[in-house]
Short mmCIF file of C-alpha atoms in Angstrom, two decimals:
data_model
loop_
_atom_site.label_atom_id
_atom_site.label_comp_id
_atom_site.label_asym_id
_atom_site.label_seq_id
_atom_site.Cartn_x
_atom_site.Cartn_y
_atom_site.Cartn_z
CA MET A 1140 -19.96 -148.35 -35.95
CA ASN A 1141 -18.19 -150.64 -38.55
CA VAL A 1142 -14.98 -148.69 -38.89
CA ASP A 1143 -13.87 -150.78 -42.04
CA ARG A 1144 -16.91 -150.41 -43.77
CA CYS A 1145 -16.81 -146.84 -42.91
CA VAL A 1146 -13.00 -146.35 -44.37
CA ALA A 1147 -13.93 -148.49 -47.32
CA LEU A 1148 -17.04 -146.32 -48.07
CA HIS A 1149 -15.47 -143.33 -47.54
CA ASN A 1150 -12.28 -143.85 -49.37
CA GLU A 1151 -14.24 -144.92 -52.24
CA ILE A 1152 -16.33 -141.98 -52.55
CA LEU A 1153 -13.16 -139.78 -52.29
CA THR A 1154 -11.37 -141.65 -55.23
CA ILE A 1155 -14.64 -141.50 -57.77
CA GLY A 1156 -14.29 -137.90 -57.22
CA TRP A 1157 -10.78 -137.48 -57.34
CA GLU A 1158 -10.42 -139.75 -60.95
CA SER A 1159 -13.16 -137.81 -62.45
CA ARG A 1160 -11.30 -134.45 -62.11
CA GLY A 1161 -8.18 -136.74 -63.80
CA ARG A 1162 -6.14 -136.23 -60.99
CA ASP A 1163 -3.85 -138.80 -60.10
CA THR A 1164 -4.63 -141.36 -57.27
CA GLU A 1165 -1.37 -141.74 -55.91
CA ASP A 1166 -1.40 -138.38 -54.56
CA LEU A 1167 -4.29 -140.20 -52.46
CA GLY A 1168 -3.42 -142.05 -49.08
CA GLN A 1169 -2.94 -139.25 -46.51
CA SER A 1170 -5.40 -140.08 -43.44
CA TRP A 1171 -7.23 -136.97 -41.71
CA PHE A 1172 -4.92 -137.28 -38.64
CA GLU A 1173 -1.94 -137.22 -40.84
CA PHE A 1174 -3.19 -134.02 -43.19
CA TYR A 1175 -3.78 -131.89 -40.28
CA GLY A 1176 -0.71 -132.84 -37.71
CA GLY A 1177 -0.66 -131.41 -34.90
CA ASP A 1178 -3.97 -129.59 -34.64
CA ALA A 1179 -5.81 -132.96 -35.00
CA ASP A 1180 -3.70 -134.69 -32.32
CA GLU A 1181 -5.23 -131.74 -30.03
CA VAL A 1182 -8.59 -133.12 -30.30
CA ARG A 1183 -7.65 -136.84 -30.17
CA GLU A 1184 -8.53 -137.38 -26.63
CA ARG A 1185 -11.89 -135.57 -27.41
CA LEU A 1186 -13.25 -138.14 -29.84
CA SER A 1187 -14.44 -141.81 -29.27
CA PRO A 1188 -11.89 -144.85 -29.82
CA HIS A 1189 -14.18 -145.67 -33.06
CA LEU A 1190 -14.01 -142.01 -34.46
CA VAL A 1191 -10.19 -142.24 -34.08
CA ALA A 1192 -10.07 -145.60 -35.61
CA PHE A 1193 -11.78 -144.07 -38.74
CA LEU A 1194 -10.01 -140.71 -38.96
CA GLU A 1195 -6.69 -142.66 -38.48
CA ARG A 1196 -7.51 -144.34 -42.12
CA ALA A 1197 -10.05 -141.95 -43.96
CA TRP A 1198 -8.22 -139.81 -46.44
CA GLU A 1199 -8.11 -136.26 -46.76
CA VAL A 1200 -7.12 -134.06 -49.49
CA GLY A 1201 -7.96 -130.60 -48.10
CA ASP A 1202 -10.53 -127.65 -49.69
CA ASP A 1203 -10.07 -127.44 -53.16
CA HIS A 1204 -11.94 -131.29 -53.65
CA SER A 1205 -15.71 -131.64 -52.28
CA PHE A 1206 -16.02 -135.19 -51.17
CA PHE A 1207 -19.49 -135.12 -52.36
CA TYR A 1208 -22.53 -133.08 -53.39
CA TYR A 1209 -24.28 -132.60 -49.93
CA VAL A 1210 -21.02 -132.16 -47.91
CA ALA A 1211 -17.46 -130.55 -48.55
CA GLY A 1212 -15.67 -133.02 -46.70
CA LEU A 1213 -14.48 -134.09 -43.34
CA ASN A 1214 -14.06 -131.18 -40.67
CA PRO A 1215 -10.84 -129.68 -40.11
CA PRO A 1216 -9.77 -130.32 -36.04
CA THR A 1217 -11.29 -126.51 -35.57
CA GLY A 1218 -14.49 -127.31 -36.87
CA PHE A 1219 -15.59 -130.46 -35.22
CA PHE A 1220 -16.99 -128.72 -32.16
CA PRO A 1221 -19.47 -126.19 -32.50
CA ASP A 1222 -19.94 -126.02 -28.50
CA PRO A 1223 -16.55 -126.28 -27.06
CA GLU A 1224 -18.01 -127.25 -23.58
CA ASN A 1225 -20.30 -130.37 -25.57
CA HIS A 1226 -18.10 -133.13 -26.66
CA ARG A 1227 -20.42 -135.76 -27.33
CA PHE A 1228 -21.76 -134.32 -30.56
CA LEU A 1229 -19.46 -132.80 -33.33
CA THR A 1230 -20.02 -132.11 -36.97
CA LEU A 1231 -18.01 -134.80 -38.83
CA TYR A 1232 -18.47 -133.58 -42.54
CA ALA A 1233 -18.99 -129.99 -43.46
CA ALA A 1234 -22.15 -129.00 -45.47
CA ASN A 1235 -21.88 -127.64 -48.66
CA ASP A 1236 -23.72 -124.07 -49.50
CA ILE A 1237 -26.89 -126.08 -50.62
CA ALA A 1238 -29.01 -124.26 -47.89
CA GLU A 1239 -28.53 -120.93 -45.80
CA HIS A 1240 -26.47 -121.25 -42.70
CA PRO A 1241 -25.10 -125.11 -43.51
CA VAL A 1242 -24.10 -127.12 -41.20
CA GLY A 1243 -22.99 -130.89 -42.03
CA LEU A 1244 -23.34 -134.41 -40.66
CA LYS A 1245 -23.79 -134.50 -36.94
CA TYR A 1246 -22.03 -137.23 -35.08
CA ASP A 1247 -22.88 -138.65 -31.76
CA GLN A 1248 -19.94 -139.94 -29.95
CA GLN A 1249 -22.17 -141.64 -27.26
CA THR A 1250 -24.39 -143.51 -29.69
CA ASN A 1251 -21.76 -143.69 -32.65
CA THR A 1252 -24.66 -142.62 -35.09
CA ALA A 1253 -25.25 -139.35 -37.57
CA ILE A 1254 -27.62 -137.51 -39.14
CA ILE A 1255 -27.38 -134.63 -41.60
CA GLU A 1256 -28.63 -131.19 -40.66
CA MET A 1257 -28.22 -129.26 -44.02
CA THR A 1258 -29.05 -125.90 -41.93
CA VAL A 1259 -28.82 -125.09 -38.87
CA GLU A 1260 -32.54 -124.84 -38.26
CA ASP A 1261 -32.61 -128.34 -39.03
CA GLY A 1262 -31.15 -129.16 -35.27
CA SER A 1263 -34.47 -128.47 -33.56
CA THR A 1264 -35.76 -131.51 -35.34
CA THR A 1265 -32.81 -133.68 -35.29
CA GLU A 1266 -32.00 -133.05 -31.49
CA ASN A 1267 -35.96 -133.16 -30.65
CA GLY A 1268 -35.58 -136.92 -28.65
CA ARG A 1269 -37.60 -138.76 -30.92
CA GLN A 1270 -35.56 -138.67 -34.36
CA ARG A 1271 -33.84 -141.54 -35.27
CA TRP A 1272 -30.07 -141.12 -36.23
CA TYR A 1273 -28.18 -143.96 -38.00
CA PRO A 1274 -24.93 -145.52 -37.93
CA LEU A 1275 -21.80 -143.57 -40.16
CA GLU A 1276 -21.84 -146.72 -42.81
CA THR A 1277 -25.47 -146.47 -43.21
CA VAL A 1278 -25.00 -142.68 -44.15
CA LEU A 1279 -22.01 -143.58 -46.63
CA GLU A 1280 -23.76 -146.41 -48.09
CA ALA A 1281 -26.85 -143.93 -49.07
CA TRP A 1282 -24.47 -141.51 -50.63
CA ARG A 1283 -22.51 -144.26 -52.54
CA ASP A 1284 -25.85 -145.87 -53.89
CA MET A 1285 -26.84 -142.21 -55.10
CA ILE A 1286 -23.53 -142.22 -56.94
CA ARG A 1287 -24.10 -145.95 -58.22
CA VAL A 1288 -27.39 -145.19 -59.82
CA GLY A 1289 -26.31 -142.20 -61.24
CA LYS A 1290 -28.33 -139.41 -59.24
CA ILE A 1291 -24.89 -137.83 -58.19
CA ARG A 1292 -22.48 -137.29 -60.80
CA ALA A 1293 -18.91 -136.67 -60.67
CA VAL A 1294 -17.78 -134.93 -63.85
CA GLY A 1295 -14.43 -133.20 -64.83
CA ASP A 1296 -13.34 -130.12 -64.41
CA ASP A 1297 -14.17 -129.10 -68.16
CA VAL A 1298 -17.73 -129.91 -67.39
CA GLU A 1299 -19.61 -126.20 -66.88
CA GLY A 1300 -23.15 -124.72 -67.16
CA GLU A 1301 -23.99 -126.36 -64.27
CA ILE A 1302 -26.33 -124.24 -61.67
CA HIS A 1303 -25.37 -126.36 -58.98
CA LYS A 1304 -21.60 -127.80 -58.96
CA PHE A 1305 -19.48 -128.69 -56.10
CA ASP A 1306 -16.31 -129.55 -57.95
CA PRO A 1307 -16.33 -132.20 -59.36
CA TRP A 1308 -20.26 -133.24 -58.05
CA ILE A 1309 -23.62 -132.41 -59.64
CA ILE A 1310 -27.12 -133.74 -59.36
CA VAL A 1311 -29.42 -134.71 -61.98
CA PRO A 1312 -33.29 -134.98 -61.84
CA TYR A 1313 -33.31 -138.68 -62.77
CA SER A 1314 -30.97 -141.26 -63.95
CA GLU A 1315 -31.71 -144.09 -66.41
CA ALA A 1316 -31.12 -146.14 -63.55
CA MET A 1317 -33.78 -144.84 -61.39
CA LEU A 1318 -36.10 -144.75 -64.18
CA GLN A 1319 -35.43 -148.35 -64.54
CA GLU A 1320 -36.02 -149.00 -60.79
CA SER A 1321 -39.56 -147.26 -61.39
CA ILE A 1322 -40.21 -149.33 -64.28
CA THR A 1323 -39.25 -152.67 -62.91
CA ALA A 1324 -41.44 -152.05 -59.59
CA PHE A 1325 -44.46 -150.89 -61.67
CA ASP A 1326 -44.41 -153.80 -63.95
CA GLU A 1327 -43.97 -156.25 -60.76
CA LEU A 1328 -46.95 -154.67 -59.71
CA VAL A 1329 -49.02 -155.10 -62.30
CA GLY A 1330 -47.56 -158.81 -62.48
CA ALA A 1331 -48.59 -159.37 -58.89
CA ILE A 1332 -52.22 -158.18 -59.55
CA GLU A 1333 -52.49 -159.89 -63.03
CA SER A 1334 -51.72 -162.97 -61.30
CA ARG A 1335 -54.19 -162.97 -58.72
CA THR A 1336 -56.97 -161.89 -61.33
CA PRO A 1337 -59.56 -164.35 -62.26
CA ASP A 1338 -59.71 -165.50 -65.68
CA ALA A 1339 -56.74 -162.98 -66.66
CA PRO A 1340 -56.36 -162.80 -69.99
CA GLY A 1341 -53.11 -164.36 -71.77
CA GLY A 1342 -50.72 -162.94 -73.93
CA PRO A 1343 -48.35 -160.03 -74.11
CA ARG A 1344 -48.53 -156.56 -72.97
CA ALA A 1345 -48.79 -153.67 -74.59
CA THR A 1346 -46.17 -150.94 -73.86
CA GLY A 1347 -47.15 -147.64 -72.60
CA LEU A 1348 -50.01 -146.83 -70.24
CA VAL A 1349 -51.57 -144.80 -73.30
CA ASP A 1350 -50.40 -144.89 -76.96
CA GLU A 1351 -47.43 -142.86 -78.20
CA ASP A 1352 -49.73 -140.31 -80.25
CA VAL A 1353 -51.79 -139.78 -76.45
CA LEU A 1354 -48.70 -139.37 -74.79
CA GLN A 1355 -47.33 -136.92 -77.21
CA GLU A 1356 -50.14 -134.36 -77.34
CA SER A 1357 -50.97 -134.73 -73.35
CA GLY A 1358 -48.68 -131.85 -72.62
CA ILE A 1359 -46.24 -133.77 -70.26
CA PRO A 1360 -43.06 -132.80 -70.97
CA ALA A 1361 -39.90 -134.94 -72.26
CA GLY A 1362 -38.41 -136.20 -68.77
CA PHE A 1363 -38.90 -138.73 -66.14
CA ALA A 1364 -42.88 -138.82 -66.43
CA TYR A 1365 -42.99 -139.00 -70.06
CA GLU A 1366 -40.37 -142.01 -70.17
CA PHE A 1367 -42.12 -143.78 -67.43
CA ILE A 1368 -45.65 -143.65 -68.86
CA GLN A 1369 -44.09 -144.70 -72.47
CA LYS A 1370 -42.19 -147.41 -71.29
CA VAL A 1371 -44.11 -149.40 -68.61
CA LYS A 1372 -46.17 -152.55 -69.60
CA ARG A 1373 -50.04 -151.39 -69.60
CA PRO A 1374 -52.32 -153.23 -67.25
CA ARG A 1375 -55.45 -155.06 -68.24
CA PHE A 1376 -57.27 -153.97 -65.36
CA LYS A 1377 -58.58 -150.43 -64.01
CA TYR A 1378 -57.37 -150.15 -60.65
CA ILE A 1379 -54.09 -150.14 -59.83
CA ALA A 1380 -54.40 -149.11 -56.02
CA PRO A 1381 -57.51 -148.61 -53.80
CA GLY A 1382 -59.76 -146.31 -55.54
CA LEU A 1383 -56.97 -145.05 -58.11
CA MET A 1384 -57.46 -145.79 -61.70
CA VAL A 1385 -54.77 -146.35 -64.24
CA PRO A 1386 -54.60 -143.49 -66.77
CA THR A 1387 -56.67 -144.18 -70.27
CA ALA A 1388 -56.45 -142.10 -73.51
CA THR A 1389 -59.00 -139.64 -72.58
CA SER A 1390 -57.90 -139.38 -68.82
CA LEU A 1391 -54.34 -138.77 -68.86
CA PRO A 1392 -54.43 -135.03 -70.79
CA ASP A 1393 -56.77 -134.04 -68.10
CA GLN A 1394 -54.18 -132.35 -65.91
CA PRO A 1395 -55.80 -130.22 -63.08
CA PHE A 1396 -52.35 -127.84 -62.65
CA PHE A 1397 -51.41 -127.66 -66.83
CA VAL A 1398 -53.65 -124.25 -66.63
CA MET A 1399 -50.81 -123.15 -64.36
CA GLU A 1400 -47.74 -121.70 -66.85
CA PRO A 1401 -44.31 -123.55 -66.26
CA GLU A 1402 -40.70 -121.80 -65.98
CA PRO A 1403 -39.94 -120.95 -69.72
CA PRO A 1404 -37.67 -123.53 -71.99
CA ASN A 1405 -33.94 -123.03 -71.06
CA GLY A 1406 -32.71 -120.86 -74.23
CA ASP A 1407 -32.20 -122.23 -77.46
CA ASP A 1408 -32.35 -125.92 -76.34
CA GLY A 1409 -35.99 -125.81 -75.36
CA GLU A 1410 -35.82 -127.63 -72.02
CA VAL A 1411 -38.80 -127.17 -70.05
CA LEU A 1412 -37.12 -126.37 -66.35
CA GLY A 1413 -40.07 -125.66 -64.49
CA ILE A 1414 -42.83 -129.32 -64.34
CA GLN A 1415 -46.57 -128.74 -62.89
CA PRO A 1416 -47.56 -131.67 -60.69
CA ILE A 1417 -48.55 -134.42 -63.00
CA LEU A 1418 -51.68 -136.81 -61.69
CA LEU A 1419 -50.23 -140.41 -62.89
CA PHE A 1420 -53.42 -142.56 -61.07
CA ARG A 1421 -56.39 -140.53 -60.55
CA SER A 1422 -59.18 -141.13 -57.92
CA HIS A 1423 -63.25 -140.33 -58.83
CA GLN A 1424 -63.31 -138.13 -55.63
CA ASN A 1425 -62.00 -134.44 -55.43
CA TYR A 1426 -59.32 -132.92 -52.94
CA SER A 1427 -60.43 -129.67 -51.51
CA ALA A 1428 -58.13 -127.30 -49.65
CA PRO A 1429 -59.65 -126.07 -46.03
CA PRO A 1430 -61.09 -122.90 -46.20
CA ASN A 1431 -59.03 -119.48 -45.73
CA SER A 1432 -55.71 -121.39 -46.79
CA PRO A 1433 -52.50 -119.57 -47.06
CA ILE A 1434 -52.00 -118.37 -50.91
CA THR A 1435 -48.74 -119.53 -50.08
CA GLY A 1436 -49.46 -122.94 -49.93
CA SER A 1437 -48.40 -123.61 -46.76
CA GLY A 1438 -50.10 -126.64 -45.14
CA LEU A 1439 -51.50 -127.42 -48.59
CA PRO A 1440 -50.18 -130.36 -50.64
CA PHE A 1441 -48.78 -128.09 -53.37
CA SER A 1442 -47.20 -124.68 -53.18
CA TRP A 1443 -47.53 -121.42 -54.96
CA PRO A 1444 -48.06 -121.43 -57.54
CA TYR A 1445 -49.97 -124.48 -57.77
CA SER A 1446 -51.91 -123.13 -54.44
CA GLN A 1447 -54.26 -121.08 -56.56
CA VAL A 1448 -56.06 -124.46 -57.51
CA SER A 1449 -57.99 -124.96 -54.51
CA GLN A 1450 -60.19 -128.17 -55.95
CA TYR A 1451 -58.78 -131.17 -58.19
CA LEU A 1452 -58.85 -134.96 -58.17
CA ALA A 1453 -57.23 -137.06 -55.74
CA GLY A 1454 -54.65 -139.23 -56.45
CA LEU A 1455 -50.87 -140.08 -57.19
CA TYR A 1456 -48.76 -137.07 -58.69
CA LEU A 1457 -45.51 -136.88 -60.05
CA GLY A 1458 -43.72 -133.60 -59.11
CA PRO A 1459 -43.92 -130.65 -59.44
CA VAL A 1460 -40.03 -130.03 -59.82
CA GLU A 1461 -37.44 -127.29 -61.01
CA ARG A 1462 -35.00 -128.95 -62.85
CA GLN A 1463 -32.61 -126.18 -61.96
CA SER A 1464 -33.19 -126.32 -58.24
CA ASN A 1465 -30.11 -127.59 -56.07
CA ASN A 1466 -32.14 -130.83 -55.32
CA PRO A 1467 -34.40 -131.81 -58.24
CA PHE A 1468 -36.24 -134.99 -58.17
CA GLU A 1469 -38.27 -135.87 -61.28
CA ASP A 1470 -39.39 -139.04 -59.24
CA GLU A 1471 -40.93 -137.58 -56.03
CA SER A 1472 -44.24 -138.62 -55.67
CA LYS A 1473 -47.37 -137.58 -53.62
CA LEU A 1474 -50.80 -139.04 -52.85
CA VAL A 1475 -53.38 -136.51 -52.33
CA LEU A 1476 -56.34 -137.82 -50.35
CA PRO A 1477 -59.80 -136.49 -50.59
CA PHE A 1478 -59.68 -136.37 -46.57
CA GLY A 1479 -57.18 -135.89 -44.06
CA ILE A 1480 -56.03 -138.67 -41.98
CA GLY A 1481 -53.41 -138.88 -38.70
CA SER A 1482 -55.09 -137.29 -35.95
CA ARG A 1483 -55.64 -140.90 -34.29
CA GLY A 1484 -51.62 -140.73 -33.96
CA PHE A 1485 -50.89 -143.93 -35.37
CA ALA A 1486 -49.97 -142.50 -39.14
CA ARG A 1487 -46.24 -141.92 -39.21
CA THR A 1488 -43.87 -140.80 -41.87
CA SER A 1489 -40.63 -142.72 -42.83
CA ASP A 1490 -38.69 -141.20 -39.84
CA GLY A 1491 -41.19 -142.40 -37.23
CA ALA A 1492 -42.81 -138.87 -36.99
CA ARG A 1493 -46.72 -138.66 -36.53
CA PHE A 1494 -48.73 -136.81 -38.95
CA GLY A 1495 -48.95 -133.33 -38.90
CA GLU A 1496 -46.83 -133.11 -35.69
CA ASN A 1497 -44.38 -130.21 -35.05
CA THR A 1498 -41.26 -131.82 -35.09
CA GLU A 1499 -39.23 -129.09 -33.41
CA ALA A 1500 -41.71 -129.22 -30.51
CA PRO A 1501 -41.22 -131.11 -27.41
CA ASP A 1502 -44.56 -132.97 -27.52
CA VAL A 1503 -46.16 -134.75 -30.38
CA GLU A 1504 -49.49 -133.50 -31.45
CA PRO A 1505 -50.75 -135.58 -34.51
CA ARG A 1506 -53.34 -134.02 -36.79
CA ASP A 1507 -54.98 -135.00 -40.07
CA THR A 1508 -53.14 -134.08 -43.29
CA PHE A 1509 -54.32 -134.82 -46.93
CA ASP A 1510 -50.59 -135.59 -48.50
CA THR A 1511 -48.61 -137.37 -45.81
CA LEU A 1512 -49.04 -140.80 -46.54
CA TYR A 1513 -45.98 -142.66 -47.90
CA GLN A 1514 -43.64 -139.41 -47.23
CA PRO A 1515 -40.37 -139.78 -45.83
CA GLY A 1516 -40.26 -136.81 -43.40
CA TYR A 1517 -36.81 -135.91 -42.17
CA GLN A 1518 -34.41 -136.67 -44.65
CA PRO A 1519 -31.06 -138.17 -42.56
CA PHE A 1520 -28.65 -138.49 -45.91
CA GLY A 1521 -29.14 -135.35 -47.46
CA GLU A 1522 -31.44 -132.55 -48.64
CA ILE A 1523 -35.30 -132.48 -47.96
CA HIS A 1524 -37.77 -134.30 -50.76
CA GLY A 1525 -40.77 -136.25 -51.59
CA VAL A 1526 -41.00 -139.86 -51.50
CA ARG A 1527 -39.55 -141.81 -54.78
CA LEU A 1528 -42.21 -143.48 -57.07
CA VAL A 1529 -40.54 -146.75 -56.89
CA ASN A 1530 -40.95 -146.75 -53.25
CA ILE A 1531 -44.50 -146.46 -53.32
CA LEU A 1532 -45.08 -149.13 -56.10
CA LYS A 1533 -42.88 -151.48 -54.16
CA SER A 1534 -45.02 -150.67 -51.03
CA TRP A 1535 -48.34 -151.55 -53.10
CA THR A 1536 -47.06 -154.73 -54.67
CA GLN A 1537 -46.11 -156.02 -50.96
CA MET A 1538 -49.55 -155.13 -49.95
CA VAL A 1539 -50.73 -157.09 -52.96
CA GLU A 1540 -48.46 -160.23 -52.45
CA ARG A 1541 -48.98 -160.03 -48.37
CA GLY A 1542 -52.83 -160.13 -49.07
CA ASP A 1543 -53.80 -157.03 -47.69
CA TRP A 1544 -55.45 -155.99 -50.92
CA SER A 1545 -57.93 -157.99 -52.67
CA VAL A 1546 -57.99 -158.27 -56.23
CA ASP A 1547 -60.72 -159.17 -59.08
CA GLN A 1548 -61.36 -158.42 -62.63
CA GLU A 1549 -60.78 -154.69 -62.45
CA GLY A 1550 -57.54 -154.75 -60.41
CA ILE A 1551 -57.59 -153.81 -56.53
CA VAL A 1552 -60.74 -153.91 -54.79
CA GLY A 1553 -61.97 -151.08 -52.30
CA GLY A 1554 -62.11 -147.53 -52.72
CA MET A 1555 -60.24 -144.34 -51.27
CA GLU A 1556 -61.64 -145.31 -47.75
CA GLU A 1557 -59.13 -148.11 -47.55
CA TRP A 1558 -55.81 -145.20 -47.17
CA LYS A 1559 -57.95 -144.35 -43.86
CA LYS A 1560 -56.39 -147.99 -42.30
CA ALA A 1561 -52.94 -146.28 -42.44
CA ASP A 1562 -54.10 -144.15 -39.28
CA THR A 1563 -55.03 -147.64 -37.30
CA GLU A 1564 -53.41 -149.41 -34.74
CA GLU A 1565 -53.45 -152.76 -36.82
CA HIS A 1566 -52.51 -151.63 -40.27
CA TRP A 1567 -50.27 -148.06 -40.22
CA GLU A 1568 -47.08 -150.10 -40.44
CA LYS A 1569 -48.32 -151.40 -43.50
CA PHE A 1570 -48.11 -148.16 -45.27
CA LEU A 1571 -44.37 -147.60 -44.26
CA VAL A 1572 -41.76 -147.14 -46.91
CA PRO A 1573 -38.56 -147.59 -45.60
CA VAL A 1574 -35.84 -144.81 -44.72
CA GLY A 1575 -33.49 -144.14 -48.08
CA TRP A 1576 -32.24 -140.99 -50.15
#
């Protein structure tokens, strides 16, 4: 545990939120031990030296101010130890009421590592003996990065109308910085492919995967997907990844889930609240739901109401997303394969779990899944969500630059069978995306 780094990050995040409410930063500076006084001293002997050093310098302001969107703040001394007989584990930061039965950031005093448990049910996974925990500074850096890119924002007390606000924090479906990250990652991927394309055409590339009039008529609502398609550079080849095609004026409007009605627009402003899954890069092959699949969508790529569609094109999808949920990510992505992979036991999610395993069970039993490739698994820094598009695009660029994927005049060579390599001993690590938020 890097105590100095943890103190600096904690106090920086607290200051950002404090200033957003127009409060005087001169009121900051009281440490956790100073704030809680004798009650804090009573638990001092049960705390590790690293944690004591952190709490002696980490600022505390009380419960009328939320430290971050996901957590209310450092627990008081009485909230540290849910099990009075077990002093190894404590709940360092208390979770906000995003999920039922909230817990918070659990801290292991033996290893000086931490992990978020948004709800008490998460404990079966975080404490299964396989789940990786992280240094406290890594958690705080992830939170700080979410603020930096505008995913989590500190706003004034006068900002009203937000469905989910933990003063001063709100979460947005995406930010301009997040959009630009994905645009840059896509353009770099296209550049890497075109630089390896035999007799690639020169000159500037058009902007937008399709022309503006096609995009406007596609039915894709204003938001991340629309802006991404509108602003990236247009590839001059067909395949962006094995078996996955760049959208065209003909294919883009053909969206398998647009037959399902989204949530109605939000009052007079006309903002679409619910966005269906959007097929970005399609395959020629179909995904078919297994027989007798539950209509709720449990175990399927998309839950109700989209689980009513039992067969559709495989490919890379954005969404779905409910913009007024408590954890909306419009850049959330899912690669749906026409076949299952994972039962061989090599394919893993970012957190190290095997595809299809029950992370709450003591033993690992991998099984085939259709939609787990590139997914993060358990989210160690916040509420669960799918992999962000930017991380998949960066992974694909690495595959091109390392020579794992071959290139010809049509782009990436190889069909959908290439994805089966993710469940082989030789190649599985190449398909992992780093753990992040």
